[in-house]
PDB file of C-alpha atoms and ligand atoms in Angstrom:
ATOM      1  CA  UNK A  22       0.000   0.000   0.000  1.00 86.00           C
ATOM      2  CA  UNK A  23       1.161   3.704  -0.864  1.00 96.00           C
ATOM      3  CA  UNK A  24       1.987   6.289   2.274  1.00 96.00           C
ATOM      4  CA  UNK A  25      -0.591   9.209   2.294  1.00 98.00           C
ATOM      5  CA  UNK A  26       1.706  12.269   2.029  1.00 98.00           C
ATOM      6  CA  UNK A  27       0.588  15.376   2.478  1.00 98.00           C
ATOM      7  CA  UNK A  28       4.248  17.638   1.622  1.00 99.00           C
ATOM      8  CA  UNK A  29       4.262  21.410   2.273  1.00 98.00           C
ATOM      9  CA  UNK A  30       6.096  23.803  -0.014  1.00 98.00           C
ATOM     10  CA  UNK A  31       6.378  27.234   1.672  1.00 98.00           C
ATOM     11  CA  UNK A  32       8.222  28.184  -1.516  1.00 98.00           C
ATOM     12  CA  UNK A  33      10.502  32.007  -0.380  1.00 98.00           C
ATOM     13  CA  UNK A  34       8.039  32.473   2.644  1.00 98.00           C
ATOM     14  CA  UNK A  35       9.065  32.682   6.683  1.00 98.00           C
ATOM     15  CA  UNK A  36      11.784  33.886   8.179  1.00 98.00           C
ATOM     16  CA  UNK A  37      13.756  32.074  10.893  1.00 98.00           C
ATOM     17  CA  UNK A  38      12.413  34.039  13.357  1.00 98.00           C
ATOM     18  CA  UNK A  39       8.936  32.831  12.956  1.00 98.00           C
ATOM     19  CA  UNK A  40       9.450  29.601  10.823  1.00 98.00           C
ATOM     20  CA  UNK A  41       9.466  27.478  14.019  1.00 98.00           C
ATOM     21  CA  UNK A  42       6.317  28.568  15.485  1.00 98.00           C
ATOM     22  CA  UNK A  43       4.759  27.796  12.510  1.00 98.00           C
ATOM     23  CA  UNK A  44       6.465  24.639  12.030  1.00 98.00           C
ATOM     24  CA  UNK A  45       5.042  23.341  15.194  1.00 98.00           C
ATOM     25  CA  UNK A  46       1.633  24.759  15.545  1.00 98.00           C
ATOM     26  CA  UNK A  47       1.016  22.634  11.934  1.00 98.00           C
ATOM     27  CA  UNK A  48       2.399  19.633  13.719  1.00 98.00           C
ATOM     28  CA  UNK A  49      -0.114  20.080  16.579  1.00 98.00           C
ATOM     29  CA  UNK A  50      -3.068  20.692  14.344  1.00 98.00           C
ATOM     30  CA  UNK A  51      -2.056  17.729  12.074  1.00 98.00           C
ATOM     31  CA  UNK A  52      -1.182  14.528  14.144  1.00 98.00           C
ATOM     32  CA  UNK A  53      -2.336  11.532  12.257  1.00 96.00           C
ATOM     33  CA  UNK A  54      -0.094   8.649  12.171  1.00 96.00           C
ATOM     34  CA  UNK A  55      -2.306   7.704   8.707  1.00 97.00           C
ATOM     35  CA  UNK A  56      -0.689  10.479   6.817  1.00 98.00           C
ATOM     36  CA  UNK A  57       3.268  11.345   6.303  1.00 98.00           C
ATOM     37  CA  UNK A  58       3.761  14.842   6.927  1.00 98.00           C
ATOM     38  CA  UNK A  59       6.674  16.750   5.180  1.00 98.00           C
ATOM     39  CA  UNK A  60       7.338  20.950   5.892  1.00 99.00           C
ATOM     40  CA  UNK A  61       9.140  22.307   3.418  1.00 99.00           C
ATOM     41  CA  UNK A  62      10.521  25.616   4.338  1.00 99.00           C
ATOM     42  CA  UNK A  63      13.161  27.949   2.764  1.00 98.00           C
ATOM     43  CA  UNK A  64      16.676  27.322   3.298  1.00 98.00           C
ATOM     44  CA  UNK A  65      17.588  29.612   6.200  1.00 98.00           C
ATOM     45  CA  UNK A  66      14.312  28.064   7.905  1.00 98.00           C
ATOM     46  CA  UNK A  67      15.694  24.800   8.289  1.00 98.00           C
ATOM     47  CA  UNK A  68      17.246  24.544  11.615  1.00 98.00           C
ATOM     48  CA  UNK A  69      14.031  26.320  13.078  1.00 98.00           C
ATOM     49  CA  UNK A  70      11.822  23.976  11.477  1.00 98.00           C
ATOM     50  CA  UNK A  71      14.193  21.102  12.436  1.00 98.00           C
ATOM     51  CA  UNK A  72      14.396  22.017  16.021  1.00 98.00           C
ATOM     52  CA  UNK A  73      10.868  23.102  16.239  1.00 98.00           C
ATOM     53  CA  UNK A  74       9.614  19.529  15.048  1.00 98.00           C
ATOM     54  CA  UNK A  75      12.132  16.961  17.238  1.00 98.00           C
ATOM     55  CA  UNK A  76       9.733  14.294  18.095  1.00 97.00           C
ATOM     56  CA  UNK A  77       7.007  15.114  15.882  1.00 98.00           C
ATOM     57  CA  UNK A  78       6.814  12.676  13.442  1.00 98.00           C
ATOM     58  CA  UNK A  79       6.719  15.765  10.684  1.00 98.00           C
ATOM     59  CA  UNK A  80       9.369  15.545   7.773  1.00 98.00           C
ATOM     60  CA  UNK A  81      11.497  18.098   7.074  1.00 98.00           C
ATOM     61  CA  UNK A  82      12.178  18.935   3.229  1.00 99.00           C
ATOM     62  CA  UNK A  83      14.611  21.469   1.516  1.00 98.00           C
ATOM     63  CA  UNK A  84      13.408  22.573  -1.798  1.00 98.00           C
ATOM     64  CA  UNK A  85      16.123  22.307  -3.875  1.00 98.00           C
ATOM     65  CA  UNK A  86      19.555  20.646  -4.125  1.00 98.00           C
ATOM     66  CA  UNK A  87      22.831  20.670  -6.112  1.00 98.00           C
ATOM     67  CA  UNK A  88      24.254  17.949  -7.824  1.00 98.00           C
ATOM     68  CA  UNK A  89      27.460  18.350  -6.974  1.00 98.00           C
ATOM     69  CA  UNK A  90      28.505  17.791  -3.230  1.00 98.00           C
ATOM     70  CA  UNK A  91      31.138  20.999  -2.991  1.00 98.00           C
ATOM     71  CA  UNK A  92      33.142  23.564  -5.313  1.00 98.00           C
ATOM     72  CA  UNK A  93      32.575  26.983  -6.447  1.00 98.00           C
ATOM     73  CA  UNK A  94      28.955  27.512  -6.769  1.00 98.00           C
ATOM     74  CA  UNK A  95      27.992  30.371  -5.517  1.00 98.00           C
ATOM     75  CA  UNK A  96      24.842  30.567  -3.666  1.00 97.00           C
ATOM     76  CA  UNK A  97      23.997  27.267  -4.190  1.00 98.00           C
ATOM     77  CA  UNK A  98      23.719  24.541  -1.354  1.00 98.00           C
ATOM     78  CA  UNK A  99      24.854  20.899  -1.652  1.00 98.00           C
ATOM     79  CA  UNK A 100      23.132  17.542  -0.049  1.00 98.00           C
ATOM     80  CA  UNK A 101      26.503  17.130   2.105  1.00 98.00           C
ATOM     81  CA  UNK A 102      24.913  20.985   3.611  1.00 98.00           C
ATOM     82  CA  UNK A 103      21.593  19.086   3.953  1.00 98.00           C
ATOM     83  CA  UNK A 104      22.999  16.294   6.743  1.00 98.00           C
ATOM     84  CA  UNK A 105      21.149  16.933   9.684  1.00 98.00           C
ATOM     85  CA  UNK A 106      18.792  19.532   8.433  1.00 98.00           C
ATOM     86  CA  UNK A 107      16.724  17.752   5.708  1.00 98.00           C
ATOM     87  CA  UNK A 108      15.904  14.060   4.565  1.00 98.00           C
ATOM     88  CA  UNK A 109      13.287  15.294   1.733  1.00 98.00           C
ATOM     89  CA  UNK A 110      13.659  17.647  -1.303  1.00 98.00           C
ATOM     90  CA  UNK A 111      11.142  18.746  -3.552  1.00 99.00           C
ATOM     91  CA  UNK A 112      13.221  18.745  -7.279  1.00 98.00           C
ATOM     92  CA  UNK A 113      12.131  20.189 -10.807  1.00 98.00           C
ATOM     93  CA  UNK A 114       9.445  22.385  -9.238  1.00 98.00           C
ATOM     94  CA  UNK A 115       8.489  24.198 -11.860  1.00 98.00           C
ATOM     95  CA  UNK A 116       9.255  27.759 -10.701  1.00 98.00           C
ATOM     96  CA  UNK A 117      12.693  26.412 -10.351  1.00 98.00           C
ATOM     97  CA  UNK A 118      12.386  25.186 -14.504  1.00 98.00           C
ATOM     98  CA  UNK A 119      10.671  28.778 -15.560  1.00 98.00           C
ATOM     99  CA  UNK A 120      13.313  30.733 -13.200  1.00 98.00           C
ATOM    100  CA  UNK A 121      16.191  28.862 -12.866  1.00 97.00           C
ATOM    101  CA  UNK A 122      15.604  27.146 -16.264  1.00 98.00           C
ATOM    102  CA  UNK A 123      16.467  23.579 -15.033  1.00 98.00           C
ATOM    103  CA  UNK A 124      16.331  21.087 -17.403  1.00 98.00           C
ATOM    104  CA  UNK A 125      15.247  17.426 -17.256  1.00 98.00           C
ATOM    105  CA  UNK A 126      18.764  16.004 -17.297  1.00 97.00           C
ATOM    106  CA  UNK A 127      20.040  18.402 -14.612  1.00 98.00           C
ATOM    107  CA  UNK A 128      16.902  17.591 -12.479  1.00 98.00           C
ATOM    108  CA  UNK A 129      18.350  13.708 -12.975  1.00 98.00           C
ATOM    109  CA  UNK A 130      21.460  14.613 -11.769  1.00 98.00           C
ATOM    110  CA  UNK A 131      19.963  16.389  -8.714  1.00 98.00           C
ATOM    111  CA  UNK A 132      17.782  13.221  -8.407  1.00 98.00           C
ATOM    112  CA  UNK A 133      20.845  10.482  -8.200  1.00 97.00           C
ATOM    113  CA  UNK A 134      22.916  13.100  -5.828  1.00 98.00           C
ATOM    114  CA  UNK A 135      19.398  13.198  -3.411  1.00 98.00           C
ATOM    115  CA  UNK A 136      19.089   9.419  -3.345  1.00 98.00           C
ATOM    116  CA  UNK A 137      23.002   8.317  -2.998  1.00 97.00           C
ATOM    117  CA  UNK A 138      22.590  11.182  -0.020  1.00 98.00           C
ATOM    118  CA  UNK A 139      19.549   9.990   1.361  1.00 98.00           C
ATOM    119  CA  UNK A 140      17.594  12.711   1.213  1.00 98.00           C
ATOM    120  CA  UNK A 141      13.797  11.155   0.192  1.00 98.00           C
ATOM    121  CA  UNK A 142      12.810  13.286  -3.418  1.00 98.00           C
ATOM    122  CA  UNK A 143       9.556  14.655  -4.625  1.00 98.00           C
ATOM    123  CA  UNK A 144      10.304  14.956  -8.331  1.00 98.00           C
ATOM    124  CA  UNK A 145       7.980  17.431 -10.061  1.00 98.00           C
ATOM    125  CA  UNK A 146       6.320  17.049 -13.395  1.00 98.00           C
ATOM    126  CA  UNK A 147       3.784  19.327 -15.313  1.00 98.00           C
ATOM    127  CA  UNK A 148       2.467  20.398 -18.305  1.00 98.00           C
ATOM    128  CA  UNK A 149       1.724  23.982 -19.452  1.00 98.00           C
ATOM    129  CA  UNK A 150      -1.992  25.197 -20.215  1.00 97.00           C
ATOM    130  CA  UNK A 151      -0.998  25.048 -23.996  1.00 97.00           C
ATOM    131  CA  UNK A 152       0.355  22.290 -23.642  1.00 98.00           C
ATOM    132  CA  UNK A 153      -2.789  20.673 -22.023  1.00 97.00           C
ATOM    133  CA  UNK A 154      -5.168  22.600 -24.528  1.00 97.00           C
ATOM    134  CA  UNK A 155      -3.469  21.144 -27.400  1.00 98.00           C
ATOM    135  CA  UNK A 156      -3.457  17.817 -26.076  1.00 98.00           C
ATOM    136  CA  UNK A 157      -0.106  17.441 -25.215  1.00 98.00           C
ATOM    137  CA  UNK A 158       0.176  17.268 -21.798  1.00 98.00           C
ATOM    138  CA  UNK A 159       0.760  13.114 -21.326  1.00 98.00           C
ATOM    139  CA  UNK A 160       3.383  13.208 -24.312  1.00 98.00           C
ATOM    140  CA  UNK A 161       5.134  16.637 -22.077  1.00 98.00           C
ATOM    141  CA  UNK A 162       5.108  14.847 -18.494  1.00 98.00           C
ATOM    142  CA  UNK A 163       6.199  11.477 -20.395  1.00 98.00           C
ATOM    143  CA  UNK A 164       9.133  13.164 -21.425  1.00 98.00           C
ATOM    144  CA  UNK A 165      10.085  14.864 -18.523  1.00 98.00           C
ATOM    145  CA  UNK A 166      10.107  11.555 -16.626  1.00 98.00           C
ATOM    146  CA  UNK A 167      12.694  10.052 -19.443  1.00 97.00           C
ATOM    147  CA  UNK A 168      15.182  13.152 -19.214  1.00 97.00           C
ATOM    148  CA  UNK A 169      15.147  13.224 -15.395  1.00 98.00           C
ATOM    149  CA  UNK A 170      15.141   9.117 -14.694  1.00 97.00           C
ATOM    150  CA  UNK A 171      17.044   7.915 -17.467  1.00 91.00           C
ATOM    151  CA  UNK A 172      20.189   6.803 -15.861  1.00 88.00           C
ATOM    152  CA  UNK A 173      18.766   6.665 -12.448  1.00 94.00           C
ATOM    153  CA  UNK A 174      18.430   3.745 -11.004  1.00 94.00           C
ATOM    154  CA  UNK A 175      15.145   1.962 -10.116  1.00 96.00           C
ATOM    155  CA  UNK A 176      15.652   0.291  -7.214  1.00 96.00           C
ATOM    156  CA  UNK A 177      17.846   2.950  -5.576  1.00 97.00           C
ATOM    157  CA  UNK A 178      14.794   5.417  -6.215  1.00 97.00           C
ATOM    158  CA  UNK A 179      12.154   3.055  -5.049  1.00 97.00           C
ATOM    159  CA  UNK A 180      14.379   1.977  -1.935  1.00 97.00           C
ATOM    160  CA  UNK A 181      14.943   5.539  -0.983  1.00 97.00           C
ATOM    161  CA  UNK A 182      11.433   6.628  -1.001  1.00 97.00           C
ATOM    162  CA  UNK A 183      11.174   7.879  -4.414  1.00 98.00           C
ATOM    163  CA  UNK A 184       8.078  10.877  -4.953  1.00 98.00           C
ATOM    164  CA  UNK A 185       6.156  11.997  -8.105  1.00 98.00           C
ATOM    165  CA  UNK A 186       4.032  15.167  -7.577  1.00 98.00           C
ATOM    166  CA  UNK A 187       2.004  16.115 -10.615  1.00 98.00           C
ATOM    167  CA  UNK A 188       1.604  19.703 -10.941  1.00 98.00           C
ATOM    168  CA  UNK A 189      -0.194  21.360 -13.943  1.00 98.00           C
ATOM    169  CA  UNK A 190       1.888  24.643 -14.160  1.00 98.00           C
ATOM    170  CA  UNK A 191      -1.476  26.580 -15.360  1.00 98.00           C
ATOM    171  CA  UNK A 192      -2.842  25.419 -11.718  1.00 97.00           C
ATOM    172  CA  UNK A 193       0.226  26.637  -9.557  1.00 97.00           C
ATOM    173  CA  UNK A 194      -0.940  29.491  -7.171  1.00 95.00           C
ATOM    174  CA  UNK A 195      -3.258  30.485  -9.278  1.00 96.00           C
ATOM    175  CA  UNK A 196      -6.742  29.106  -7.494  1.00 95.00           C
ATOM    176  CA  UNK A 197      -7.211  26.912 -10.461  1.00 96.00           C
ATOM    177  CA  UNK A 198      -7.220  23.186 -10.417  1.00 96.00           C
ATOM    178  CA  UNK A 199      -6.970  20.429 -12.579  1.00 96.00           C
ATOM    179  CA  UNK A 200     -10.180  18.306 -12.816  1.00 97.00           C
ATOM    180  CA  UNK A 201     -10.220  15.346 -10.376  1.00 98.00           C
ATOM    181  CA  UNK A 202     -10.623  12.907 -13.362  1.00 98.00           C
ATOM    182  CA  UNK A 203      -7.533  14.528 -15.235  1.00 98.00           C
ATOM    183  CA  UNK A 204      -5.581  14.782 -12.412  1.00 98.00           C
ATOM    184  CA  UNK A 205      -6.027  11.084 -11.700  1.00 98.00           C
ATOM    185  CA  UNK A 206      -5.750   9.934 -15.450  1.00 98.00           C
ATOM    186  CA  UNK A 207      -2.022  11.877 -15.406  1.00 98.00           C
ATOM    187  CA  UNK A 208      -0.937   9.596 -12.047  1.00 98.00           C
ATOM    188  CA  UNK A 209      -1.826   6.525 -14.242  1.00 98.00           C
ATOM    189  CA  UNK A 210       0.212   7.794 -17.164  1.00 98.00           C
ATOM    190  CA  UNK A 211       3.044   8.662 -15.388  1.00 98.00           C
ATOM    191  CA  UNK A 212       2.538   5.250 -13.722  1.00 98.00           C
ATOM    192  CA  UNK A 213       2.436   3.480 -17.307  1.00 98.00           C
ATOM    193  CA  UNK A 214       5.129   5.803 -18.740  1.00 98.00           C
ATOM    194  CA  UNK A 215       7.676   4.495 -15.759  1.00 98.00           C
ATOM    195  CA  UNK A 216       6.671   1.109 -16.305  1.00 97.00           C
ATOM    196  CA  UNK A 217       6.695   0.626 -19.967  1.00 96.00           C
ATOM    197  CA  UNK A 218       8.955   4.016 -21.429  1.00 94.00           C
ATOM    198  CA  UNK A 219      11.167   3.716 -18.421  1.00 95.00           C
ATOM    199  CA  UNK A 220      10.997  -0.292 -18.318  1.00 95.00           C
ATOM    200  CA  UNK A 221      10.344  -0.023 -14.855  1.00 96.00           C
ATOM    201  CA  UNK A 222       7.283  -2.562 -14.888  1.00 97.00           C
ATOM    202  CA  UNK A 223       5.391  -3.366 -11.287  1.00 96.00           C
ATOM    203  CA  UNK A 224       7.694  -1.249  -9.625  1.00 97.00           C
ATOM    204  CA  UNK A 225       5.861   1.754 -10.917  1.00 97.00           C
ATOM    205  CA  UNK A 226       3.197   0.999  -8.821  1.00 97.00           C
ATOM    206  CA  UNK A 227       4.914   1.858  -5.587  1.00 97.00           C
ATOM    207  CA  UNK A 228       6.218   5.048  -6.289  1.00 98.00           C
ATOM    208  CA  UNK A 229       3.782   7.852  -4.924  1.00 98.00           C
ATOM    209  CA  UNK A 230       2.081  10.403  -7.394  1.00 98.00           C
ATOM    210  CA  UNK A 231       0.880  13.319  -5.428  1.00 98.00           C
ATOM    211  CA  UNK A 232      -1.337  16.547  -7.188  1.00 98.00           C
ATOM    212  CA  UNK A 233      -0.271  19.757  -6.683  1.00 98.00           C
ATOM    213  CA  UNK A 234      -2.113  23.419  -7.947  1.00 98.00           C
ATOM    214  CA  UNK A 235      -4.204  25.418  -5.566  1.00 97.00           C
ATOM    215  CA  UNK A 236      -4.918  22.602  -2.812  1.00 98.00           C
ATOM    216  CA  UNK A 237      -7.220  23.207  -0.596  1.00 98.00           C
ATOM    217  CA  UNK A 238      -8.925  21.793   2.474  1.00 98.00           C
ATOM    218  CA  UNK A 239     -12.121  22.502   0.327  1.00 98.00           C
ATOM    219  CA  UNK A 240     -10.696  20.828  -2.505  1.00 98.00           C
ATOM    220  CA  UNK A 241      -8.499  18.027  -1.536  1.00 98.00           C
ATOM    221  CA  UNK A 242     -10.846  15.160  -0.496  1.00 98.00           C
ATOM    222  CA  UNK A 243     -12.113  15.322  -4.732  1.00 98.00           C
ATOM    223  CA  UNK A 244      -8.467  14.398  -5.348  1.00 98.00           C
ATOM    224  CA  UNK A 245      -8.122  11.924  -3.289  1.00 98.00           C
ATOM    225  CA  UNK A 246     -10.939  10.215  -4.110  1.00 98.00           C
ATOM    226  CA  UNK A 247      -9.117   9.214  -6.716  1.00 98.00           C
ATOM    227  CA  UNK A 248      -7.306   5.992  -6.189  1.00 97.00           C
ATOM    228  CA  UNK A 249      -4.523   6.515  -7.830  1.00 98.00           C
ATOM    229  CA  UNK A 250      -3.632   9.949  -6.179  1.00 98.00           C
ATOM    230  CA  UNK A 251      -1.376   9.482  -3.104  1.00 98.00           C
ATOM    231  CA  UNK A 252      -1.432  12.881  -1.668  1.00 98.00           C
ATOM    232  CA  UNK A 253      -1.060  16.600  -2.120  1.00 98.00           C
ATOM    233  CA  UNK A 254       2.236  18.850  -2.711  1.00 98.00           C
ATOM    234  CA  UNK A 255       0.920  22.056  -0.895  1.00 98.00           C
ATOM    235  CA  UNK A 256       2.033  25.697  -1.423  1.00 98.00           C
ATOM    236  CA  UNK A 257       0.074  28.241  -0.387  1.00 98.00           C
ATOM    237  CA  UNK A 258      -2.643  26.839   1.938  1.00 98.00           C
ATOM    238  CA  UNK A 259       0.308  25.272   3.478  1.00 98.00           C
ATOM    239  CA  UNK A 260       1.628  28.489   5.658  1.00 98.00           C
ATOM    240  CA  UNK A 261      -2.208  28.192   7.236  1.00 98.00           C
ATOM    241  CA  UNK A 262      -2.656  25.698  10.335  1.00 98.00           C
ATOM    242  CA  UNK A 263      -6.094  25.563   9.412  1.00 98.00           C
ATOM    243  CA  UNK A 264      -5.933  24.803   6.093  1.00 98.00           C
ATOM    244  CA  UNK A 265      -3.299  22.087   7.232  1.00 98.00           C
ATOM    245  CA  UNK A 266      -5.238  20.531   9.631  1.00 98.00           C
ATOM    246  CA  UNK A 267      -7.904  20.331   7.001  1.00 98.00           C
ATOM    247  CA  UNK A 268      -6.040  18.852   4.878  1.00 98.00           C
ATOM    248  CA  UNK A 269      -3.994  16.496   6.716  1.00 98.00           C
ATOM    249  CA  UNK A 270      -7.745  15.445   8.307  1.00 98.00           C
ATOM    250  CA  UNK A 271      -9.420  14.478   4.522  1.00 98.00           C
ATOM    251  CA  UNK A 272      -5.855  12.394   3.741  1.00 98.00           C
ATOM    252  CA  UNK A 273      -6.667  10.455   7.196  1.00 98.00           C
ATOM    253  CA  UNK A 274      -9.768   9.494   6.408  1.00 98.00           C
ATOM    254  CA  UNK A 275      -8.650   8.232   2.640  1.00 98.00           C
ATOM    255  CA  UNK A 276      -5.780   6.474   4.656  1.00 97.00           C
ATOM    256  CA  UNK A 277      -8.156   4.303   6.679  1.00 96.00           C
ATOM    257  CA  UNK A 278     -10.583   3.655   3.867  1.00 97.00           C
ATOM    258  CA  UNK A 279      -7.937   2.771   1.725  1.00 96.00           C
ATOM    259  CA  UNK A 280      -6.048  -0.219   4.616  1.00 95.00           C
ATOM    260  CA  UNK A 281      -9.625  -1.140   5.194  1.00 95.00           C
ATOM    261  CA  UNK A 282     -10.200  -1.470   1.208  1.00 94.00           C
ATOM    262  CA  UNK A 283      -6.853  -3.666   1.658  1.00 89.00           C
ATOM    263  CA  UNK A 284      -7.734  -5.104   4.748  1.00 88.00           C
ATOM    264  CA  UNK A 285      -4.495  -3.739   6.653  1.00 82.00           C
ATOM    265  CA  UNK A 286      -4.710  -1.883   9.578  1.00 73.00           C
ATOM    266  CA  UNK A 287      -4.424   1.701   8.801  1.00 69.00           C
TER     267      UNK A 287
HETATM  268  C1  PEP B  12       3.428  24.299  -5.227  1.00 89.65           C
HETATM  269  O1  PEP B  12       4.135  25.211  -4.801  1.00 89.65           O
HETATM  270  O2  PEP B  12       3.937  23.224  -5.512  1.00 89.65           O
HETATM  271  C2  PEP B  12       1.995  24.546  -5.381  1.00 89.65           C
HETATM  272  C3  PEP B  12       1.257  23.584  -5.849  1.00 89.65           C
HETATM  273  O3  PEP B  12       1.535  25.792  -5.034  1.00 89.65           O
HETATM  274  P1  PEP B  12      -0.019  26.196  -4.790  1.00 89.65           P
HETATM  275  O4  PEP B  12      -0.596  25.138  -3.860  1.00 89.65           O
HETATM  276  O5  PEP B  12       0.043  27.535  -4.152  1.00 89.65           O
HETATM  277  O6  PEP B  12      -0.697  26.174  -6.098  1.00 89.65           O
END
């Protein structure tokens, strides 16, 4: 059975002053031992989130990594920086592809330094709106999969935790969501792209394929509905407790139904 993850991008928002407050009133408002928690705050945030969740059971995610371990790169931060700070990272986020321009074979390279550090990734993959209006938006995902996990290996990704969040670019921020229905018919592509473009085969269906684009605690139980949705990557009702709890509260109850579907204990 997949986790339930509900993963937390706070994208260039908090400071450390007030990261760790926030940091743990989320953890408070969201204990459910169903659902795998991640908070992923800025850089400079890290230690206060860190220090503010010791014992929580709450993940703690950096949202971005170099591929290299050291060397003259400046302003950049390596996975060797990460130790003790981080053991997820969100990769390819699409703000990072549009702004940094990251491409599919340097997200790949950031993917094999995250796993061979341990550091669990959430590899994100998305289509633009004219790319989805013209029908192209299986074909664009497919082929970011290829350039980012050709090379890679399976096992190593699967073993270390390996994440998929699908996140229509058009629905990033901007209150918009993909349908329910699409957004579940993109997890089985990607599903069917890793097992037969990627030659991956059952082992696709353990990897995690969360949605991300304006989740909400009004909107997230449609998602997960969906069977083959595993969660939500969260950015900005992710800095509100309430919208958290909300969350985190829907993904429960999916959690249970799902072990009881499977007759596991939740
Ligand atoms: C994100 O940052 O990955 C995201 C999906 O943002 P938002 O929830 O604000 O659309």
């Amino acid at each position: 059975m997949r986790p339930l993850i509900i993963a937390a991008n706070w994208k260039m928002n908090t400071t450390p002053a007030d990261a760790g407050e926030l940091a743990a009133t989320i953890a408070a408002r969201t204990e459910e031992p169903t659902v795998t928690r991640v908070i992923c705050p800025p850089y400079v945030c890290l230690a206060a989130v860190r220090d503010a969740l010791v014992g929580k059971n709450v993940g703690v995610g950096a949202q971005n990594v170099h591929h290299e371990l050291a060397g003259a790169y400046t302003g950049e931060v390596s996975a060797s920086q990460l130790n003790g700070l981080a053991t997820w990272v969100i990769l390819g986020h699409s703000e990072r592809r549009r702004d940094q321009f990251e491409s599919d074979a340097l997200i790949g390279k950031k993917l094999a330094r995250a796993i061979s550090s341990g550091l669990r990734p959430i590899l994100c993959v998305g289509e633009l709106l004219d790319e989805r209006e013209s029908g192209r938006a299986v074909e664009v995902v497919a082929t970011q999969l290829r350039g980012a996990l050709a090379g890679n290996d399976v096992d190593a990704l699967i073993g270390g935790g390996f994440v998929i969040a699908y996140e229509p670019v058009w629905a990033i921020g901007t209150g918009r969501t993909a349908s329910a229905a699409d957004a579940a018919a993109m997890a089985e592509a990607i599903r069917a792209a890793l097992a037969a473009d990627l030659g991956w085969g059952k082992a696709a269906d353990a990897v995690p394929v969360l949605y991300g684009g304006s989740v909400t605690s009004a909107n997230i139980a449609e998602f997960l509905a969906e069977h083959s949705i595993d969660g939500g990557l969260v950015g900005g009702a992710s800095l509100k407790p309430d919208e958290m709890a909300g969350m985190v509260a829907s993904a429960a109850v999916v959690a249970k139904a799902r072990a009881a579907a499977e007759g596991k204990p939740a």
